[in-house]
Coordinates of C-alpha atoms in Angstrom, one line a residue:
X1 CA 23.5 9.0 19.9
X2 CA 20.0 8.1 20.7
X3 CA 19.0 5.9 23.6
X4 CA 16.6 3.3 23.4
X5 CA 13.4 5.2 24.5
X6 CA 14.3 8.1 21.9
X7 CA 15.0 5.7 18.9
X8 CA 11.5 3.7 20.0
X9 CA 9.5 7.3 19.9
X10 CA 10.8 7.7 16.6
X11 CA 9.8 4.4 15.2
X12 CA 6.3 4.7 16.8
X13 CA 5.7 7.7 15.0
X14 CA 7.1 6.8 11.6
X15 CA 4.5 4.3 11.7
X16 CA 1.5 6.4 12.3
X17 CA 1.2 6.1 16.1
X18 CA 1.0 9.4 17.2
X19 CA -0.8 9.3 20.3
X20 CA 0.3 7.7 23.7
X21 CA -2.2 7.4 26.5
X22 CA 0.0 7.1 29.7
X23 CA 0.2 6.2 33.4
X24 CA 3.7 5.8 34.0
X25 CA 6.1 4.8 36.8
X26 CA 9.9 4.7 37.8
X27 CA 10.7 2.2 35.3
X28 CA 9.0 4.1 32.3
X29 CA 10.8 7.4 33.2
X30 CA 13.4 7.3 30.2
X31 CA 10.4 6.5 27.8
X32 CA 8.4 9.7 29.5
X33 CA 11.8 12.0 29.2
X34 CA 11.9 10.9 25.4
X35 CA 8.1 12.1 24.3
X36 CA 9.9 15.7 24.2
X37 CA 12.3 14.3 21.7
X38 CA 9.6 13.2 19.3
X39 CA 7.0 16.4 18.3
X40 CA 4.8 14.0 16.5
X41 CA 3.7 12.2 19.6
X42 CA 0.8 13.5 21.6
X43 CA 0.8 12.5 25.3
X44 CA -2.0 12.2 27.2
X45 CA -2.4 11.3 30.9
X46 CA -4.6 8.9 32.5
X47 CA -5.0 8.9 36.0
X48 CA -5.8 5.4 35.9
X49 CA -4.6 2.8 33.6
X50 CA -8.3 1.4 32.6
X51 CA -8.7 4.9 31.3
X52 CA -5.5 5.1 29.3
X53 CA -6.5 1.5 27.6
X54 CA -9.9 2.3 27.1
X55 CA -8.9 5.6 25.7
X56 CA -6.4 3.9 23.2
X57 CA -9.7 1.6 22.2
X58 CA -11.6 4.6 21.3
X59 CA -9.1 6.2 19.4
X60 CA -8.4 3.6 17.5
X61 CA -12.0 2.6 16.8
X62 CA -12.3 6.2 15.3
X63 CA -8.7 7.0 14.2
X64 CA -8.7 3.4 12.1
X65 CA -5.0 3.1 13.5
X66 CA -3.7 2.3 16.9
X67 CA -2.3 4.4 19.4
X68 CA 0.3 3.7 22.2
X69 CA -0.3 2.7 25.8
X70 CA 2.3 3.3 28.3
X71 CA 1.9 1.1 31.8
X72 CA 3.8 0.4 34.9
X73 CA 5.0 -3.1 35.1
X74 CA 2.5 -5.8 35.7
X75 CA 0.5 -4.2 38.3
X76 CA -0.1 -1.3 35.9
X77 CA -1.3 -3.9 33.2
X78 CA -3.3 -5.5 35.8
X79 CA -5.1 -2.4 36.3
X80 CA -6.0 -1.7 32.2
X81 CA -6.7 -5.5 31.6
X82 CA -10.6 -5.1 31.6
X83 CA -10.6 -2.1 28.8
X84 CA -7.8 -4.2 27.0
X85 CA -10.0 -7.5 27.1
X86 CA -13.0 -4.7 25.4
X87 CA -10.5 -3.9 22.5
X88 CA -9.6 -7.8 22.0
X89 CA -13.4 -8.8 21.7
X90 CA -13.7 -5.6 19.5
X91 CA -10.8 -6.6 17.3
X92 CA -9.4 -3.3 17.9
X93 CA -5.7 -2.3 17.4
X94 CA -3.7 -1.4 20.4
X95 CA 0.0 -1.3 21.2
X96 CA 1.0 -1.5 24.7
X97 CA 4.3 -0.2 26.1
X98 CA 4.9 -2.2 29.6
X99 CA 7.9 -1.0 31.5
X100 CA 9.9 -3.4 33.3
X101 CA 12.7 -3.5 35.8
X102 CA 16.4 -3.3 34.3
X103 CA 17.1 -6.9 33.0
X104 CA 20.0 -7.6 35.4
X105 CA 17.6 -6.2 38.3
X106 CA 14.9 -9.1 38.2
X107 CA 16.5 -11.8 40.0
X108 CA 16.4 -9.8 42.8
X109 CA 12.3 -10.0 43.2
X110 CA 11.8 -6.6 44.1
X111 CA 8.3 -5.5 45.7
X112 CA 6.7 -4.7 42.2
X113 CA 8.3 -7.8 40.2
X114 CA 6.0 -9.8 38.4
X115 CA 5.5 -12.1 35.2
X116 CA 4.1 -9.5 33.2
X117 CA 4.0 -11.6 30.1
X118 CA 1.6 -14.0 31.7
X119 CA -0.9 -10.8 32.7
X120 CA -0.3 -9.8 29.3
X121 CA -1.4 -13.1 27.3
X122 CA -4.7 -12.7 28.6
X123 CA -5.5 -9.8 26.3
X124 CA -2.8 -10.0 23.6
X125 CA -2.4 -13.6 22.9
X126 CA -1.0 -13.2 19.4
X127 CA 1.8 -10.8 20.5
X128 CA 3.4 -10.7 23.6
X129 CA 7.2 -10.0 23.7
X130 CA 10.0 -8.7 25.8
X131 CA 12.8 -6.7 24.5
X132 CA 16.2 -8.1 25.4
X133 CA 18.6 -5.3 23.8
X134 CA 18.5 -1.4 22.8
X135 CA 19.7 -2.8 19.5
X136 CA 16.9 -5.0 18.9
X137 CA 14.1 -2.8 20.5
X138 CA 13.0 -0.7 17.3
X139 CA 12.6 -4.2 15.3
X140 CA 10.4 -5.2 18.2
X141 CA 8.4 -2.4 18.1
X142 CA 7.8 -2.5 14.2
X143 CA 6.6 -6.2 15.0
X144 CA 4.1 -5.2 17.4
X145 CA 2.7 -2.6 15.3
X146 CA 2.5 -5.0 12.4
X147 CA 0.6 -7.5 14.6
X148 CA -1.7 -4.6 15.9
X149 CA -2.0 -3.4 12.5
X150 CA -3.0 -6.6 10.7
X151 CA -6.7 -8.0 9.9
X152 CA -8.0 -8.7 12.5
X153 CA -6.8 -6.0 14.6
X154 CA -5.1 -7.2 18.1
X155 CA -3.6 -6.0 21.2
X156 CA -0.1 -5.9 21.0
X157 CA 2.3 -5.8 23.8
X158 CA 5.9 -4.9 24.2
X159 CA 7.8 -5.2 27.6
X160 CA 10.4 -2.6 27.9
X161 CA 13.1 -3.3 30.4
X162 CA 14.5 0.2 31.8
X163 CA 18.0 -1.0 30.9
X164 CA 16.7 -1.3 27.5
X165 CA 14.9 2.2 27.3
X166 CA 18.1 3.9 28.5
X167 CA 20.6 2.3 26.9
X168 CA 22.7 4.1 24.0
X169 CA 22.7 3.1 20.3
X170 CA 18.9 2.8 20.0
X171 CA 18.2 2.9 15.7
X172 CA 15.0 4.0 14.6
X173 CA 13.3 0.7 12.2
X174 CA 11.3 1.7 9.0
X175 CA 7.4 1.0 9.5
X176 CA 6.0 -2.1 8.7
X177 CA 4.0 -2.6 5.4
X178 CA 0.4 -1.7 5.3
X179 CA -1.9 -4.8 5.6
X180 CA -3.2 -6.4 2.3
X181 CA -6.0 -8.8 3.6
X182 CA -7.3 -11.1 1.0
X183 CA -11.0 -11.3 -0.3
X184 CA -13.4 -14.3 -0.5
X185 CA -12.2 -16.7 -3.2
X186 CA -14.3 -17.5 -6.3
X187 CA -15.8 -20.9 -4.9
X188 CA -16.9 -19.6 -1.4
X189 CA -18.6 -16.6 -3.0
X190 CA -20.3 -19.0 -5.7
X191 CA -21.5 -21.5 -2.8
X192 CA -23.2 -18.8 -0.7
X193 CA -24.7 -16.9 -3.9
X194 CA -26.4 -20.2 -4.6
X195 CA -27.6 -20.4 -0.9
X196 CA -29.1 -17.1 -1.1
X197 CA -31.1 -18.2 -4.5
X198 CA -32.3 -21.4 -3.0
X199 CA -35.2 -19.4 -1.8
X200 CA -34.6 -20.5 1.9
X201 CA -34.8 -17.7 4.6
X202 CA -31.5 -16.4 4.6
X203 CA -29.7 -13.9 6.5
X204 CA -26.3 -11.5 6.3
X205 CA -24.9 -11.3 10.0
X206 CA -22.8 -8.2 10.0
X207 CA -19.8 -7.4 12.5
X208 CA -16.4 -5.7 13.1
X209 CA -15.4 -3.8 9.6
X210 CA -18.7 -4.7 8.0
X211 CA -20.6 -2.4 9.7
X212 CA -19.0 0.8 7.8
X213 CA -20.8 2.6 5.3
X214 CA -19.2 0.5 2.4
X215 CA -20.0 -2.6 3.7
X216 CA -23.5 -1.5 4.5
X217 CA -24.5 -0.4 1.3
X218 CA -23.3 -3.4 -0.6
X219 CA -25.2 -5.6 1.7
X220 CA -28.6 -3.5 1.2
X221 CA -28.3 -3.9 -2.1
X222 CA -28.1 -7.8 -1.8
X223 CA -30.8 -7.4 0.6
X224 CA -33.0 -5.4 -1.7
X225 CA -32.2 -7.5 -4.6
X226 CA -32.7 -11.0 -2.9
X227 CA -35.0 -10.5 0.3
X228 CA -32.0 -11.3 2.3
X229 CA -32.1 -9.9 6.1
X230 CA -29.6 -7.5 7.5
X231 CA -28.2 -8.2 11.1
X232 CA -25.6 -6.9 13.3
X233 CA -23.7 -8.6 16.3
X234 CA -25.0 -7.6 19.7
X235 CA -22.0 -5.0 20.5
X236 CA -20.7 -3.3 17.6
X237 CA -17.1 -1.8 17.7
X238 CA -18.0 0.9 15.4
X239 CA -21.2 1.0 13.6
X240 CA -22.3 4.2 11.1
X241 CA -25.9 4.8 11.1
X242 CA -28.6 7.1 10.9
X243 CA -30.6 8.8 8.0
X244 CA -29.2 8.1 4.5
X245 CA -27.6 4.8 5.5
X246 CA -29.3 1.6 5.3
X247 CA -30.8 -0.1 8.6
X248 CA -29.6 -3.2 10.4
X249 CA -31.2 -4.8 12.9
X250 CA -28.7 -5.7 16.0
X251 CA -29.0 -9.2 17.7
X252 CA -30.4 -9.1 21.1
X253 CA -28.6 -9.3 24.5
X254 CA -31.0 -11.4 25.7
X255 CA -30.5 -15.0 24.5
X256 CA -34.3 -15.6 24.5
X257 CA -35.0 -12.5 22.3
X258 CA -31.7 -13.6 20.1
X259 CA -33.9 -16.6 19.6
X260 CA -37.2 -14.6 18.4
X261 CA -34.9 -13.0 15.7
X262 CA -33.0 -16.0 14.1
X263 CA -35.4 -18.7 14.8
X264 CA -37.1 -18.6 10.9
X265 CA -33.4 -18.1 9.5
X266 CA -32.1 -21.1 7.2
X267 CA -29.2 -20.0 5.8
X268 CA -27.0 -17.5 8.0
X269 CA -23.7 -15.8 6.0
X270 CA -21.5 -14.3 8.8
X271 CA -19.2 -11.5 7.5
X272 CA -16.5 -10.4 10.1
X273 CA -18.7 -11.8 13.1
X274 CA -18.9 -15.2 14.9
X275 CA -21.9 -17.1 15.0
X276 CA -24.3 -15.8 17.8
X277 CA -24.0 -17.6 21.2
X278 CA -25.7 -16.5 24.5
X279 CA -23.8 -13.8 26.5
X280 CA -24.0 -16.2 29.6
X281 CA -25.3 -19.6 30.1
X282 CA -28.8 -20.0 32.1
X283 CA -30.1 -23.4 33.6
X284 CA -31.8 -25.5 31.0
X285 CA -31.2 -23.0 27.9
X286 CA -29.1 -23.1 25.0
X287 CA -26.0 -21.6 24.6
X288 CA -25.5 -22.1 20.9
X289 CA -28.1 -19.6 19.3
X290 CA -28.0 -20.8 15.6
X291 CA -31.0 -22.5 15.0
X292 CA -31.6 -26.3 14.5
X293 CA -31.1 -27.1 10.6
X294 CA -29.4 -23.4 9.9
X295 CA -26.7 -23.6 7.3
X296 CA -23.5 -21.5 8.6
X297 CA -21.7 -20.1 6.0
X298 CA -18.1 -17.4 6.0
X299 CA -18.3 -15.2 3.3
X300 CA -15.3 -12.7 5.1
X301 CA -13.6 -14.0 8.3
X302 CA -12.2 -11.2 10.4
X303 CA -8.7 -11.6 9.0
X304 CA -10.1 -10.9 5.5
X305 CA -11.5 -7.9 3.3
X306 CA -15.3 -7.5 4.1
X307 CA -15.8 -4.9 1.4
X308 CA -14.4 -6.7 -1.3
X309 CA -16.2 -9.8 -0.3
X310 CA -19.5 -8.4 -0.1
X311 CA -18.9 -6.5 -3.5
X312 CA -17.8 -9.6 -5.2
X313 CA -21.0 -11.4 -3.7
X314 CA -23.0 -8.4 -4.7
X315 CA -21.7 -8.8 -8.5
X316 CA -22.3 -12.6 -8.1
X317 CA -25.9 -12.2 -7.7
X318 CA -25.9 -9.2 -9.9
X319 CA -27.0 -7.0 -7.5
X320 CA -25.0 -4.2 -8.2
X321 CA -27.4 -1.7 -9.3
X322 CA -29.9 -2.7 -6.6
X323 CA -31.5 0.5 -4.8
X324 CA -30.6 0.0 -1.0
X325 CA -33.4 0.8 1.7
X326 CA -32.0 3.4 3.4
X327 CA -33.1 4.9 6.9
X328 CA -35.5 7.8 6.1
X329 CA -34.8 11.0 8.3
X330 CA -37.0 11.2 11.3
X331 CA -36.3 12.9 15.0
X332 CA -39.1 12.4 18.0
X333 CA -40.4 15.0 19.4
X334 CA -39.2 16.9 22.5
X335 CA -40.2 15.1 25.7
X336 CA -41.6 16.5 28.7
X337 CA -42.2 15.9 32.3
X338 CA -40.6 13.8 34.9
X339 CA -37.4 12.2 33.4
X340 CA -37.1 8.5 32.8
X341 CA -34.5 6.5 31.0
X342 CA -36.5 6.4 27.5
X343 CA -37.2 10.0 27.7
X344 CA -33.3 10.7 27.9
X345 CA -33.2 8.6 24.8
X346 CA -35.9 10.6 23.1
X347 CA -33.9 13.9 23.8
X348 CA -30.9 12.3 22.6
X349 CA -32.6 11.6 19.3
X350 CA -34.2 14.8 19.2
X351 CA -30.9 17.2 19.5
X352 CA -28.4 14.7 18.4
X353 CA -25.9 16.7 16.0
X354 CA -24.7 15.8 12.7
X355 CA -21.8 13.7 12.4
X356 CA -21.4 12.8 16.2
X357 CA -19.7 10.1 17.6
X358 CA -22.3 8.2 20.4
X359 CA -20.9 5.9 23.0
X360 CA -23.2 3.8 24.3
X361 CA -22.8 2.1 27.7
X362 CA -26.4 3.0 29.3
X363 CA -26.9 -0.6 29.9
X364 CA -30.6 -1.1 31.0
X365 CA -31.3 2.8 30.3
X366 CA -30.4 2.4 26.9
X367 CA -33.2 -0.2 25.8
X368 CA -34.8 2.7 23.6
X369 CA -31.9 4.3 22.5
X370 CA -32.0 2.4 19.0
X371 CA -35.2 2.9 18.2
X372 CA -35.2 6.6 19.1
X373 CA -32.3 7.2 17.0
X374 CA -32.5 5.6 14.0
X375 CA -33.5 8.3 11.9
X376 CA -31.4 11.0 13.2
X377 CA -28.6 12.4 11.4
X378 CA -25.9 10.1 10.5
X379 CA -23.4 9.3 13.5
X380 CA -21.0 6.6 14.8
X381 CA -22.2 4.2 17.6
X382 CA -19.5 2.5 19.5
X383 CA -20.9 -0.1 22.3
X384 CA -19.3 -2.5 25.0
X385 CA -17.6 -5.1 22.7
X386 CA -16.4 -7.2 25.4
X387 CA -18.8 -7.0 28.3
X388 CA -16.2 -5.3 30.7
X389 CA -18.1 -2.1 32.3
X390 CA -16.0 0.9 32.3
X391 CA -15.4 1.3 28.7
X392 CA -17.5 4.6 28.1
X393 CA -15.9 7.3 29.6
X394 CA -12.4 6.4 28.4
X395 CA -13.6 5.6 25.0
X396 CA -14.9 8.8 24.8
X397 CA -11.6 10.3 25.5
X398 CA -10.0 8.3 22.8
X399 CA -13.0 9.1 20.0
X400 CA -12.5 12.7 21.0
X401 CA -8.8 12.9 20.3
X402 CA -9.0 10.9 17.1
X403 CA -11.6 13.2 15.8
X404 CA -11.3 16.8 17.5
X405 CA -14.0 18.4 14.9
X406 CA -16.6 15.7 15.8
X407 CA -19.1 16.0 19.2
X408 CA -18.9 13.1 21.3
X409 CA -21.6 12.0 23.5
X410 CA -21.6 9.4 26.2
X411 CA -24.7 7.9 27.8
X412 CA -23.4 5.7 30.8
X413 CA -25.1 3.8 33.5
X414 CA -24.1 5.0 37.1
X415 CA -22.6 1.6 38.2
X416 CA -20.1 1.7 35.1
X417 CA -19.3 5.4 35.5
X418 CA -17.5 4.3 38.9
X419 CA -15.3 2.1 37.3
X420 CA -13.3 4.7 35.2
X421 CA -14.8 8.0 36.4
X422 CA -11.0 9.5 36.5
X423 CA -11.8 9.7 32.6
X424 CA -13.6 13.1 33.3
X425 CA -10.1 14.7 34.6
X426 CA -8.3 13.8 31.3
X427 CA -11.4 15.3 29.5
X428 CA -10.9 18.6 31.1
X429 CA -7.0 18.8 31.2
X430 CA -7.3 17.9 27.2
X431 CA -10.5 20.2 26.7
X432 CA -12.2 17.6 24.8
X433 CA -15.8 18.3 23.5
X434 CA -17.3 15.4 25.1
X435 CA -20.7 15.2 26.4
X436 CA -21.5 12.6 29.2
X437 CA -24.8 11.6 30.3
X438 CA -24.9 9.8 33.5
X439 CA -28.1 7.4 34.3
X440 CA -28.5 7.8 37.7
X441 CA -31.0 4.9 38.8
X442 CA -29.0 4.0 42.0
X443 CA -28.7 0.3 41.0
X444 CA -26.7 -2.1 39.3
X445 CA -29.9 -2.7 37.6
X446 CA -28.8 -5.3 34.7
X447 CA -27.7 -7.7 37.7
X448 CA -31.1 -7.2 39.3
X449 CA -32.8 -8.5 35.7
X450 CA -30.0 -11.2 35.7
X451 CA -30.9 -12.3 39.1
X452 CA -34.6 -12.6 38.1
X453 CA -33.4 -14.8 34.8
X454 CA -30.7 -17.1 36.2
X455 CA -33.2 -19.1 38.4
X456 CA -31.2 -18.3 41.6
X457 CA -33.0 -18.7 44.8
X458 CA -35.5 -16.0 46.1
X459 CA -33.1 -12.8 46.8
X460 CA -33.1 -11.8 50.6
X461 CA -31.8 -8.3 51.8
X462 CA -28.3 -9.2 51.9
X463 CA -28.4 -10.2 48.5
X464 CA -30.6 -7.5 47.1
X465 CA -27.8 -5.1 49.2
X466 CA -24.9 -6.1 46.8
X467 CA -27.3 -4.8 43.9
X468 CA -28.0 -1.7 45.2
X469 CA -26.4 1.7 45.2
X470 CA -29.2 3.9 46.6
X471 CA -27.2 4.0 50.3
X472 CA -25.6 6.6 49.8
X473 CA -26.9 8.0 46.2
X474 CA -23.9 9.3 44.2
X475 CA -23.7 12.4 43.2
X476 CA -21.8 12.6 39.8
X477 CA -22.6 16.5 39.3
X478 CA -20.3 17.5 42.2
X479 CA -17.8 14.5 41.4
X480 CA -17.4 15.9 37.8
X481 CA -17.0 19.6 39.0
X482 CA -14.5 18.3 41.3
X483 CA -12.7 17.2 38.4
X484 CA -13.1 20.2 36.5
X485 CA -15.7 19.2 34.1
X486 CA -19.1 21.8 33.9
X487 CA -21.7 19.4 35.2
X488 CA -25.7 19.8 36.0
X489 CA -28.0 17.5 37.5
X490 CA -31.5 17.0 36.0
X491 CA -35.0 15.4 37.0
X492 CA -37.4 16.6 34.4
X493 CA -37.3 16.4 30.7
X494 CA -37.2 20.3 30.2
X495 CA -34.2 20.5 32.4
X496 CA -32.3 17.5 30.2
X497 CA -33.3 19.3 27.1
X498 CA -32.0 22.9 28.4
X499 CA -28.3 21.1 29.9
X500 CA -27.9 19.3 26.4
X501 CA -28.6 22.6 24.5
X502 CA -26.0 24.2 26.6
X503 CA -23.6 21.3 26.1
X504 CA -23.9 21.3 22.3
X505 CA -23.4 25.1 22.1
X506 CA -20.2 25.2 24.2
X507 CA -17.2 22.9 23.4
X508 CA -15.7 21.5 26.0
X509 CA -16.4 18.5 28.3
X510 CA -19.9 18.7 30.2
X511 CA -21.5 16.1 32.5
X512 CA -25.5 15.9 32.9
X513 CA -26.6 13.4 35.4
X514 CA -29.9 12.3 35.0
X515 CA -32.2 11.2 38.1
X516 CA -34.1 8.2 36.8
X517 CA -36.1 5.3 37.8
X518 CA -35.1 1.8 36.6
X519 CA -36.0 1.0 33.2
X520 CA -37.1 -2.3 34.2
X521 CA -38.8 -1.7 37.6
X522 CA -39.7 -4.7 40.3
X523 CA -42.8 -5.6 38.6
X524 CA -41.5 -5.7 35.0
X525 CA -38.5 -7.9 36.4
X526 CA -40.8 -10.4 37.6
X527 CA -42.9 -10.7 34.6
X528 CA -39.6 -10.8 32.2
X529 CA -38.6 -14.3 33.0
X530 CA -42.2 -15.7 32.3
X531 CA -42.5 -13.6 29.1
X532 CA -39.1 -14.8 27.7
X533 CA -39.7 -18.4 29.0
X534 CA -43.0 -18.0 27.2
X535 CA -41.5 -16.5 23.7
X536 CA -40.2 -20.2 22.0
X537 CA -43.9 -21.4 22.5
X538 CA -45.5 -18.4 20.7
X539 CA -46.6 -17.8 16.9
X540 CA -43.3 -16.0 15.4
X541 CA -45.3 -13.0 14.5
X542 CA -46.5 -12.9 18.2
X543 CA -43.1 -13.5 19.7
X544 CA -41.7 -10.9 17.5
X545 CA -44.0 -8.3 18.7
X546 CA -43.2 -9.1 22.5
X547 CA -39.3 -8.7 21.4
X548 CA -40.2 -5.3 20.1
X549 CA -42.0 -4.2 22.9
X550 CA -39.6 -5.3 25.4
X551 CA -36.3 -4.4 23.5
X552 CA -37.2 -2.4 20.2

């Protein structure tokens, strides 16, 4: 007779959950033992819970289905919260299995006892459940899977007491039915079509699932037929891009620049996206970035079928046969000389292989990435959806496991890398084809930018020291070698190109540490607030030119 953990394992695998990213402890030992009872379940060990949760996020983005995480009690779940936050903001499906003390042991308030449900609700507000019995466990798991796989995708957390796991009499349950989202109704589509035909300046703002090929092509037909602009949310969960696909303009991170992009729009149509807001609040500046007088429309909410809704709108506008504008093939030339962040992006554009997965957590070092990779071979771009740094390296782990036949390249800032550097050990252990490029500028550069923008008092040496990583300068190549990853340190474009060519020709994990100056140096940071304040007062064409110069 199966115990609870064995029945749970079969239930997960029957539902298509075939990877478990784990960092287990004592309460999860029966689940760990049950891994050998289910040949369909791959177990991937992470040395930190934030790697496990970030890997589950990256896996689901590329596999189109959830993985499981195995975490140890409330403290383990807490260690993984930042990347579960990113998954929640990206509407990514994840099923957390969080071990708990045996039900009869909780009254003793042992050292690791905590309120796991309260911790979990921060990142899985729609589904948190503690399984109370072995007999009920597998149905609880099915409910968690259904919640995670729905529209939108969710983080679902199932809390597994140790005695429920080891108890006899576990019975696997059949998988939940596939979600069947509805599309926009006729009246909504007709109203949006009328707004587009009005002649007012109109944009489609695409997010979530609407940034995949089928949706992009439908949106691009509407754009070509009706003169509508195509915009994408600031940090896409998964954006398919490159030569042969429609180009879409991402909303800028800085609110002042986003204001330039949005300022002339009179009709804004949301497709699996929320109305744009400023990433942070700033003294004397708006949080809501929708222009005054602009009408908001929702073609498809995150709970609805974006593809069917866009195709329905396309038909209503008579745009089915319109020829979408596609991005032409174009690669930048090989960079030369002393290395800069922009030259790293240029080298990537020059060498990026066909069908790659590109993970962007370069922060300020990636300002030129979009422009320098626009016409490269088609690829998938994953970004920092929730703003909690430390996502990139774990995302690369998950993406490589989901798509073992595709090269994965991760661009990571030095500050971000140190949050979840343990992911490199998992890359080496699983022999994943990931090339990680670390921008080592010895600074929390984005925070130096924000220090200038928020209107804080002029920073003195103590304040500046909190944003400085130069004493001592981190040596990422040596750290990576200590985790079993081939690594080199480069200071020139020629060295970088040689290192990238070697990494792309030799499967397995590689790390390239690029020593670069800050993309926005002290002079540029002092000028930036003045430029940003001037943008609303400039003619739209000039404001757009300034925006493209700073952040193309």
